CSV table of C-alpha atoms and ligand atoms in Angstrom, one decimal:
chain,number,residue,atom,x,y,z
A,3,UNK,CA,-11.3,-12.4,-5.0
A,4,UNK,CA,-7.3,-12.9,-2.9
A,5,UNK,CA,-6.8,-11.4,0.6
A,6,UNK,CA,-2.8,-10.0,1.4
A,7,UNK,CA,-1.5,-8.7,4.5
A,8,UNK,CA,1.8,-7.3,3.5
A,9,UNK,CA,2.8,-4.5,1.6
A,10,UNK,CA,5.3,-7.4,-0.3
A,11,UNK,CA,2.4,-9.4,-0.9
A,12,UNK,CA,0.3,-6.8,-2.6
A,13,UNK,CA,3.5,-5.5,-5.0
A,14,UNK,CA,2.9,-8.1,-7.1
A,15,UNK,CA,-0.5,-7.4,-8.0
A,16,UNK,CA,-0.4,-3.6,-8.5
A,17,UNK,CA,2.6,-4.3,-11.0
A,18,UNK,CA,1.3,-6.8,-13.0
A,19,UNK,CA,-2.0,-4.1,-13.0
A,20,UNK,CA,0.3,-1.4,-13.9
A,21,UNK,CA,2.6,-3.2,-16.4
A,22,UNK,CA,-1.0,-3.8,-18.6
A,23,UNK,CA,-1.6,-0.7,-18.3
A,24,UNK,CA,-4.9,-1.1,-16.3
A,25,UNK,CA,-6.6,1.6,-13.8
A,26,UNK,CA,-6.3,1.2,-10.3
A,27,UNK,CA,-8.9,2.2,-8.1
A,28,UNK,CA,-8.3,2.6,-4.3
A,29,UNK,CA,-11.2,2.2,-1.3
A,30,UNK,CA,-10.0,2.8,2.6
A,31,UNK,CA,-12.3,1.1,5.2
A,32,UNK,CA,-12.4,0.0,8.3
A,33,UNK,CA,-14.5,-3.0,8.2
A,34,UNK,CA,-17.8,-3.3,9.2
A,35,UNK,CA,-19.0,-2.7,5.7
A,36,UNK,CA,-22.9,-1.9,5.0
A,37,UNK,CA,-24.6,-0.6,1.8
A,38,UNK,CA,-22.7,2.6,2.2
A,39,UNK,CA,-19.1,1.1,1.3
A,40,UNK,CA,-20.5,-1.3,-1.0
A,41,UNK,CA,-21.5,1.9,-3.1
A,42,UNK,CA,-17.7,3.1,-2.8
A,43,UNK,CA,-16.2,-0.1,-4.8
A,44,UNK,CA,-19.0,0.5,-6.9
A,45,UNK,CA,-18.4,4.0,-7.6
A,46,UNK,CA,-15.0,2.9,-8.0
A,47,UNK,CA,-14.9,0.2,-10.5
A,48,UNK,CA,-17.2,2.3,-13.1
A,49,UNK,CA,-13.6,4.7,-12.6
A,50,UNK,CA,-11.2,1.6,-12.8
A,51,UNK,CA,-10.4,-1.2,-14.0
A,52,UNK,CA,-9.8,-3.7,-10.6
A,53,UNK,CA,-10.2,-2.0,-7.6
A,54,UNK,CA,-8.4,-2.9,-4.0
A,55,UNK,CA,-9.9,-2.7,-0.4
A,56,UNK,CA,-8.3,-2.1,2.9
A,57,UNK,CA,-9.6,-3.3,6.4
A,58,UNK,CA,-7.2,-1.7,8.9
A,59,UNK,CA,-9.0,-0.5,11.5
A,60,UNK,CA,-6.8,2.3,12.5
A,61,UNK,CA,-5.7,2.9,16.1
A,62,UNK,CA,-3.6,6.2,14.6
A,63,UNK,CA,-7.2,8.2,14.8
A,64,UNK,CA,-8.3,7.0,17.7
A,65,UNK,CA,-7.8,9.1,21.3
A,66,UNK,CA,-7.2,7.1,23.9
A,67,UNK,CA,-10.7,6.8,25.5
A,68,UNK,CA,-12.5,6.4,21.9
A,69,UNK,CA,-14.0,3.5,20.9
A,70,UNK,CA,-10.6,1.8,19.0
A,71,UNK,CA,-11.3,-1.6,21.2
A,72,UNK,CA,-15.2,-1.4,20.7
A,73,UNK,CA,-15.0,-0.8,17.0
A,74,UNK,CA,-17.5,-3.6,15.1
A,75,UNK,CA,-14.7,-5.8,14.0
A,76,UNK,CA,-16.6,-8.1,11.1
A,77,UNK,CA,-14.2,-9.8,8.8
A,78,UNK,CA,-16.1,-13.2,7.7
A,79,UNK,CA,-19.1,-10.8,6.9
A,80,UNK,CA,-17.0,-8.0,4.6
A,81,UNK,CA,-14.6,-10.7,2.8
A,82,UNK,CA,-18.2,-12.2,1.3
A,83,UNK,CA,-19.3,-8.6,0.9
A,84,UNK,CA,-16.9,-7.4,-0.8
A,85,UNK,CA,-16.7,-10.3,-3.0
A,86,UNK,CA,-19.9,-10.3,-4.4
A,87,UNK,CA,-19.1,-6.2,-4.9
A,88,UNK,CA,-16.6,-7.3,-7.3
A,89,UNK,CA,-14.1,-6.1,-5.0
A,90,UNK,CA,-10.5,-7.6,-6.9
A,91,UNK,CA,-8.0,-7.5,-4.0
A,92,UNK,CA,-9.0,-7.2,-0.5
A,93,UNK,CA,-5.7,-5.4,1.7
A,94,UNK,CA,-6.1,-6.3,5.6
A,95,UNK,CA,-2.9,-5.4,6.7
A,96,UNK,CA,-1.4,-5.9,10.3
A,97,UNK,CA,-0.6,-3.1,12.6
A,98,UNK,CA,3.0,-3.8,12.0
A,99,UNK,CA,2.6,-3.0,7.8
A,100,UNK,CA,1.3,-0.4,8.8
A,101,UNK,CA,4.2,1.0,11.2
A,102,UNK,CA,6.9,-1.1,11.1
A,103,UNK,CA,9.1,1.9,12.6
A,104,UNK,CA,6.8,3.0,14.6
A,105,UNK,CA,3.3,4.9,14.4
A,106,UNK,CA,5.4,8.6,13.8
A,107,UNK,CA,3.8,10.5,10.8
A,108,UNK,CA,5.6,12.1,7.8
A,109,UNK,CA,2.8,14.0,6.4
A,110,UNK,CA,0.5,16.6,8.1
A,111,UNK,CA,-2.7,17.9,7.4
A,112,UNK,CA,-4.0,20.9,5.0
A,113,UNK,CA,-6.2,23.8,6.1
A,114,UNK,CA,-9.6,21.9,5.6
A,115,UNK,CA,-8.2,20.3,9.1
A,116,UNK,CA,-8.8,23.3,10.8
A,117,UNK,CA,-11.9,23.4,13.3
A,118,UNK,CA,-14.8,21.2,13.2
A,119,UNK,CA,-14.0,17.5,13.9
A,120,UNK,CA,-10.8,18.9,15.2
A,121,UNK,CA,-11.9,21.2,17.6
A,122,UNK,CA,-13.4,17.9,19.7
A,123,UNK,CA,-11.5,15.0,18.1
A,124,UNK,CA,-7.7,16.9,18.1
A,125,UNK,CA,-5.8,14.0,16.8
A,126,UNK,CA,-8.3,12.7,14.2
A,127,UNK,CA,-7.0,14.0,10.9
A,128,UNK,CA,-3.2,14.1,12.2
A,129,UNK,CA,-4.4,10.3,12.6
A,130,UNK,CA,-6.2,9.5,9.0
A,131,UNK,CA,-3.4,11.7,6.5
A,132,UNK,CA,-1.0,9.5,8.7
A,133,UNK,CA,-2.9,6.0,7.8
A,134,UNK,CA,-4.4,6.8,4.1
A,135,UNK,CA,-0.7,8.1,3.6
A,136,UNK,CA,0.9,4.6,3.9
A,137,UNK,CA,-2.5,2.8,2.0
A,138,UNK,CA,-1.8,5.1,-0.6
A,139,UNK,CA,2.1,4.0,-0.7
A,140,UNK,CA,1.0,0.1,-0.4
A,141,UNK,CA,-1.1,0.0,-3.5
A,142,UNK,CA,0.0,2.9,-5.5
A,143,UNK,CA,-3.8,3.6,-6.6
A,144,UNK,CA,-4.8,6.1,-9.9
A,145,UNK,CA,-7.4,6.9,-8.1
A,146,UNK,CA,-9.1,6.2,-4.8
A,147,UNK,CA,-12.9,6.6,-3.3
A,148,UNK,CA,-14.0,8.1,-0.3
A,149,UNK,CA,-17.8,8.6,0.8
A,150,UNK,CA,-19.1,12.3,1.1
A,151,UNK,CA,-20.5,11.0,4.5
A,152,UNK,CA,-16.6,12.3,6.3
A,153,UNK,CA,-16.8,15.4,3.6
A,154,UNK,CA,-14.2,16.5,6.3
A,155,UNK,CA,-12.3,13.5,6.3
A,156,UNK,CA,-12.5,13.7,2.2
A,157,UNK,CA,-11.3,17.6,2.1
A,158,UNK,CA,-8.7,16.9,4.3
A,159,UNK,CA,-7.3,14.0,2.0
A,160,UNK,CA,-7.0,15.9,-0.8
A,161,UNK,CA,-5.0,18.5,0.9
A,162,UNK,CA,-3.0,16.1,1.7
A,163,UNK,CA,-3.0,14.9,-2.1
A,164,UNK,CA,-2.4,18.0,-3.6
A,165,UNK,CA,0.3,18.8,-0.8
A,166,UNK,CA,2.6,15.5,-1.5
A,167,UNK,CA,2.0,15.7,-5.3
A,168,UNK,CA,0.4,12.7,-5.3
A,169,UNK,CA,-0.8,11.5,-8.2
A,170,UNK,CA,-4.5,10.2,-7.1
A,171,UNK,CA,-7.2,11.2,-8.3
A,172,UNK,CA,-9.4,11.4,-5.3
A,173,UNK,CA,-13.4,10.8,-5.8
A,174,UNK,CA,-16.5,11.5,-3.6
A,175,UNK,CA,-19.6,9.5,-3.2
A,176,UNK,CA,-22.4,10.5,-1.9
A,177,UNK,CA,-24.6,9.8,1.4
A,178,UNK,CA,-26.0,6.4,1.3
A,179,UNK,CA,-28.9,6.6,3.8
A,180,UNK,CA,-32.0,4.5,5.0
A,181,UNK,CA,-35.1,4.5,4.0
A,182,UNK,CA,-35.1,7.4,7.2
A,183,UNK,CA,-32.8,9.5,6.0
A,184,UNK,CA,-30.6,7.8,8.6
A,185,UNK,CA,-26.7,7.8,6.6
A,186,UNK,CA,-24.8,4.2,6.8
A,187,UNK,CA,-22.1,4.0,9.4
A,188,UNK,CA,-20.8,1.5,11.0
A,189,UNK,CA,-21.4,3.1,14.3
A,190,UNK,CA,-24.8,3.2,13.7
A,191,UNK,CA,-24.7,-0.7,15.1
A,192,UNK,CA,-24.3,0.6,18.5
A,193,UNK,CA,-27.7,2.5,18.6
A,194,UNK,CA,-30.2,0.8,20.7
A,195,UNK,CA,-34.1,1.2,19.2
A,196,UNK,CA,-34.6,4.1,20.6
A,197,UNK,CA,-31.6,5.8,20.3
A,198,UNK,CA,-32.0,4.8,16.2
A,199,UNK,CA,-35.4,6.2,16.2
A,200,UNK,CA,-33.7,9.4,17.4
A,201,UNK,CA,-30.8,9.4,14.4
A,202,UNK,CA,-33.2,8.6,11.9
A,203,UNK,CA,-34.3,13.1,12.6
A,204,UNK,CA,-31.0,14.0,11.7
A,205,UNK,CA,-30.8,15.2,8.1
A,206,UNK,CA,-34.4,16.3,8.6
A,207,UNK,CA,-33.5,18.9,11.3
A,208,UNK,CA,-30.1,19.9,9.2
A,209,UNK,CA,-32.4,19.7,5.9
A,210,UNK,CA,-35.3,22.1,7.6
A,211,UNK,CA,-33.4,24.6,10.7
A,212,UNK,CA,-33.3,28.1,9.4
A,213,UNK,CA,-29.6,28.7,11.0
A,214,UNK,CA,-27.3,26.7,12.6
A,215,UNK,CA,-28.3,28.1,15.8
A,216,UNK,CA,-32.2,26.6,15.5
A,217,UNK,CA,-30.3,22.8,14.1
A,218,UNK,CA,-28.9,22.7,17.5
A,219,UNK,CA,-31.8,23.7,19.6
A,220,UNK,CA,-34.0,21.4,17.2
A,221,UNK,CA,-31.5,18.5,17.5
A,222,UNK,CA,-31.4,19.0,21.3
A,223,UNK,CA,-35.0,19.1,21.5
A,224,UNK,CA,-35.3,15.8,19.0
A,225,UNK,CA,-33.4,13.8,21.6
A,226,UNK,CA,-29.8,14.4,21.4
A,227,UNK,CA,-27.6,14.2,24.0
A,228,UNK,CA,-25.1,16.4,23.2
A,229,UNK,CA,-24.2,18.6,19.7
A,230,UNK,CA,-20.8,19.5,19.2
A,231,UNK,CA,-21.2,21.4,15.9
A,232,UNK,CA,-23.6,22.4,13.2
A,233,UNK,CA,-21.5,24.8,10.9
A,234,UNK,CA,-21.6,25.9,7.1
A,235,UNK,CA,-19.0,25.7,4.9
A,236,UNK,CA,-17.8,23.3,1.3
A,237,UNK,CA,-21.9,24.4,0.2
A,238,UNK,CA,-22.1,21.8,3.2
A,239,UNK,CA,-24.5,21.9,6.4
A,240,UNK,CA,-22.5,19.3,8.5
A,241,UNK,CA,-23.4,18.2,11.7
A,242,UNK,CA,-21.9,16.2,15.2
A,243,UNK,CA,-24.7,14.7,17.5
A,244,UNK,CA,-24.2,12.4,20.5
A,245,UNK,CA,-26.9,10.5,21.8
A,246,UNK,CA,-25.7,8.8,24.5
A,247,UNK,CA,-22.8,7.0,23.8
A,248,UNK,CA,-22.2,7.4,20.2
A,249,UNK,CA,-21.3,9.6,18.5
A,250,UNK,CA,-23.1,10.4,15.2
A,251,UNK,CA,-21.9,13.2,11.9
A,252,UNK,CA,-23.4,13.6,9.1
A,253,UNK,CA,-24.1,16.2,5.9
A,254,UNK,CA,-26.1,17.7,3.6
A,255,UNK,CA,-25.9,20.1,0.3
A,256,UNK,CA,-26.3,24.0,1.4
A,257,UNK,CA,-28.4,26.5,1.4
B,4,PAF,O1,-13.5,6.6,6.9
B,4,PAF,C1,-12.7,5.6,7.3
B,4,PAF,O2,-13.4,4.8,6.8
B,4,PAF,C2,-11.1,5.5,7.3
B,4,PAF,O3,-11.4,7.2,8.1
B,4,PAF,C3,-10.1,5.3,6.7
B,4,PAF,C4,-10.1,6.4,5.5
B,4,PAF,C5,-10.7,4.2,5.9
B,4,PAF,C6,-9.0,5.6,7.3
B,4,PAF,O4,-8.7,4.7,8.3
């Protein structure tokens, strides 16, 4: 498994794979890898001959008051996990490699970006399509895998691929949960033991509540400090909640 840091270093790999007509999958990540990410790589390798994984904590998807600086960075452990998972190439670009001429975006978001996350993090999907379009340009994959935990993100990426006519198949991967039903997330690392117990009720409330309103009430009763939203869209019930300083999102099929 090789690690490269710039589009120039990446190119010989993608060129030689293309020449050999190999199918290339791409899994973009921000590192702090857990079993959820590993499941994306496994799924990618079921659909392709080679798998490129990027690790880049993307500044443009964080607002100034958000957790960009605190976001967990565990490169050594990540590389070990990627090796075990069978990734072929790791792309760990510098900020200059991704944003050489500044962070101005050349792509915009489509209808899936409206509402939900955007009501609370207006910068978020703009930053995501900005970085993902650039990563796609560098990696030039045949397919890319995104987790369904960030369900709206998956829909936003599908919009972008369609609008930009990119020849890239987008595959959604099922959410991986711990034994209590908590969706795995790099941000779970922020939770204290009592907060973790509360977090573990999120999926059950989303499953059992009769309506989005009763889900909101049940979440506050379960100990969440704030509910940004509970909503139903794309055949899913989706939520974003706060415990202390940690914001968690989750979703499940609905009805
Ligand atoms: O889901 C993530 O980890 C990020 O939003 C992504 C897709 C890697 C873009 O920075």
